[in-house]
């Protein structure tokens, strides 16, 4: 019997994994910020780290599920995550598009593609 997760696209699975990890990481960071002496000035470092690590893992999962063309599946996972974050920022918070948004797109693609390459290569070495 096939489940939804087993029949879904590697890109959708990777993007949802990335989003889930970002939500979990954000909740942990907010708890750390509330219950410790951590300053809000360190928050951007946590945000970039959580997003980067989540994109790498999401790309890895997409590449592993795809089985080949890891850079493609991982990179498109990064693009899908970027589109989701961009739409949330634009529609919910009325954030105007800026040039830095393109930099985030490129970084999301590269980090996701790197994760996808690792996912394909590491899954083939374990077979």
Coordinates of C-alpha atoms in Angstrom, one line a residue, residues 10-127:
X10 CA 11.1 14.5 -4.1
X11 CA 10.9 18.3 -4.4
X12 CA 7.7 18.6 -2.4
X13 CA 9.0 16.1 0.2
X14 CA 12.3 18.1 0.5
X15 CA 10.5 21.5 0.7
X16 CA 8.1 20.2 3.4
X17 CA 11.0 18.7 5.3
X18 CA 12.8 22.0 5.1
X19 CA 9.8 23.9 6.3
X20 CA 9.2 21.6 9.2
X21 CA 12.8 21.8 10.3
X22 CA 12.7 25.6 10.1
X23 CA 9.6 25.7 12.3
X24 CA 11.1 23.3 14.9
X25 CA 14.4 25.3 14.8
X26 CA 12.6 28.5 15.2
X27 CA 10.6 27.2 18.2
X28 CA 13.8 26.0 19.9
X29 CA 15.5 29.3 19.2
X30 CA 12.6 31.2 20.7
X31 CA 12.6 29.0 23.8
X32 CA 16.4 29.5 24.1
X33 CA 15.9 33.3 23.7
X34 CA 13.2 33.3 26.4
X35 CA 14.8 31.1 29.0
X36 CA 18.4 32.1 28.7
X37 CA 20.5 35.2 28.8
X38 CA 20.9 35.1 25.0
X39 CA 20.7 38.5 23.3
X40 CA 18.4 39.3 20.4
X41 CA 21.5 40.5 18.6
X42 CA 22.5 36.9 18.0
X43 CA 19.2 36.0 16.4
X44 CA 20.2 36.6 12.8
X45 CA 23.0 34.0 13.2
X46 CA 20.6 31.5 14.5
X47 CA 18.1 32.3 11.7
X48 CA 20.7 31.9 8.9
X49 CA 22.1 28.7 10.5
X50 CA 18.6 27.1 10.9
X51 CA 17.6 28.0 7.3
X52 CA 20.9 26.8 5.9
X53 CA 20.9 23.5 7.8
X54 CA 17.3 22.9 7.0
X55 CA 17.9 23.5 3.3
X56 CA 20.8 21.2 3.3
X57 CA 18.8 18.4 4.9
X58 CA 15.8 19.1 2.7
X59 CA 18.0 18.9 -0.4
X60 CA 19.6 15.7 0.9
X61 CA 16.2 14.1 1.3
X62 CA 15.0 15.3 -2.2
X63 CA 18.2 14.0 -3.8
X64 CA 18.0 10.7 -2.0
X65 CA 14.3 10.3 -3.0
X66 CA 15.1 11.3 -6.6
X67 CA 17.9 8.8 -6.8
X68 CA 19.7 10.8 -9.5
X69 CA 20.2 14.4 -10.6
X70 CA 20.7 15.4 -6.9
X71 CA 21.7 18.9 -7.8
X72 CA 18.4 19.3 -9.7
X73 CA 16.1 17.9 -7.1
X74 CA 18.0 19.6 -4.2
X75 CA 18.2 22.9 -6.1
X76 CA 14.5 22.9 -6.9
X77 CA 13.8 22.1 -3.3
X78 CA 15.7 25.3 -2.4
X79 CA 13.7 27.3 -5.0
X80 CA 10.4 25.9 -3.7
X81 CA 11.3 26.8 -0.2
X82 CA 12.4 30.3 -1.4
X83 CA 9.0 30.8 -3.2
X84 CA 7.1 29.7 0.0
X85 CA 9.1 32.1 2.2
X86 CA 8.9 34.9 -0.3
X87 CA 5.1 34.5 -0.6
X88 CA 4.6 34.4 3.1
X89 CA 6.7 37.5 3.6
X90 CA 5.1 39.4 0.7
X91 CA 1.5 38.4 1.4
X92 CA 1.4 38.2 5.2
X93 CA 3.9 40.9 6.2
X94 CA 3.8 43.2 3.1
X95 CA 7.6 42.9 2.6
X96 CA 8.6 44.6 -0.6
X97 CA 10.9 42.7 -2.9
X98 CA 14.5 43.9 -2.8
X99 CA 17.8 42.9 -4.5
X100 CA 18.8 40.9 -1.4
X101 CA 15.9 38.5 -2.2
X102 CA 17.8 37.4 -5.3
X103 CA 20.8 36.6 -3.2
X104 CA 18.6 34.4 -0.9
X105 CA 17.3 32.6 -4.0
X106 CA 20.8 31.8 -5.3
X107 CA 21.9 30.7 -1.8
X108 CA 18.8 28.5 -1.4
X109 CA 19.4 26.9 -4.7
X110 CA 23.1 26.3 -4.1
X111 CA 22.6 24.9 -0.5
X112 CA 19.7 22.7 -1.7
X113 CA 21.7 21.5 -4.7
X114 CA 24.6 20.6 -2.4
X115 CA 22.3 18.6 -0.1
X116 CA 20.8 16.9 -3.2
X117 CA 24.3 15.9 -4.5
X118 CA 25.1 14.5 -1.0
X119 CA 21.8 12.6 -0.9
X120 CA 22.4 10.9 -4.2
X121 CA 26.0 10.1 -3.6
X122 CA 25.6 8.9 0.0
X123 CA 22.5 6.8 -0.9
X124 CA 24.4 5.1 -3.7
X125 CA 27.4 4.3 -1.5
X126 CA 25.2 2.5 1.0
X127 CA 23.6 0.2 -1.6

